[in-house]
């Protein structure tokens, strides 16, 4: 039995990486995926690859810093498929690098507006649909956090990104209590190093900069894993699908590390 048979899942931040893999996993497992991101061309490409006949996907260009655009994406899900069973927050600003000493706090505010407040805007926009949908197992909200919010990596400093995702994880606890009476579950997936376009680019850039084989750079990352490989975008997407499904109907307010055992808690 497909995990998401007949369910409708809103996925923000659908591009070439994790967002695409989450949307693909939703359709693979029997659900309808409603795709949002700022660039419509990326959405069209992703939807065509996932669902060539368009029966199980819909999309709308969406900037999650704009409440009206969040409402329009949620409305599309309800209009096209009759409700919302889950929302998955992949959209994020993760390209702000540095720490405290070199911080541009105006940029930090923008990162928080996307990663924290944007995810909350999108969640609130989906609440009417989640209350109306949800089926027997209730509705589900899944935030994509980051391992760096609980254990800063030594290779790359992203204090603003980590802080914003840490705040989102803290908000998760309050939302789980607030939305629980509606049978809406709220959980967070915390990826570590995740093999996909961003990490592939990092490995290639580092190898070129240092003049070493890409395999050597990759080995530095995997040597810290209990499992001798990086989790992939697809692995994280599979964890998301589980939390969005009725199989996780008794799980809320939890953070799930998907990191091949690099960090254990």
Phi, psi and omega in degrees: 000131181293138184298326186243029183306120177077002182267153180246127184236124173274130180236116176270157175071042181273113176226222183275345188254240188298319181302317177298316181295323178295312180299319179296320180293324178299311181293318178304322184265023168094004184261177172257132181248126176252113192261135175228143174188170184286332187255112185295326180298321177294322179295315180299317180296315181296314181298320180295324179287321184285319193214077188305326181271356175073014183285334187238015177224154170212156181209156177207134176301128187217127171255115187285359171276357182246114184298323180296321179289325175298316180297323180293321179292317177297321179296322177300318180299315181290320180293318185281319189239000172091002180163185178226128178260333180203155172228133181241125186259095177262332183305132182198155170257106184242013185257016175265114185250155178119179182238214185284315187297326181254020186289137167256104189289340173295320176292320176304317179299322178293321177298316178296324181295325178280302193286322180266295186292324178299317179294323179288323175300313183294322177297313181297322178298329182274351186302314179302318178293321178295322179292324181282329180267222173089332177057199182291334182269359181083177179269169183217136171243128179236116174270141168265111178262215178201143175301330182294347176287339181243347178204102186295131178286154180274339186281320187228130180260118179224065187297319182295315179299313181297317181295319181294320179287328174296320177296322179294320177296321176296320178297329180305319182298315179295319180295322179300321177289315184294319187266350180305318179300338176271006184062035175254121181267149181226119181222167181231136171257129182248095176285152167262221172298126190232118184289113181188189185307313182296314181289324175301317179294321178298314180298315180296315181296315181296318179298316179294318181295319184269350181068038180236162177296150178299325180300327179292318178295317179297323180296327177298327180281315186284341182295341179268356183273142173293321171268136189280048178195161174279145167296150180256169172306319181295323177297317179295319179300321179297321177295321178298314180301318177301312182292333178282343188269169177291346176296339180253028188297341179253013182249120175208153180070028185242152175244125183248114175284128174238092194211018181059021177084019178296314177238131179240136181226000000 
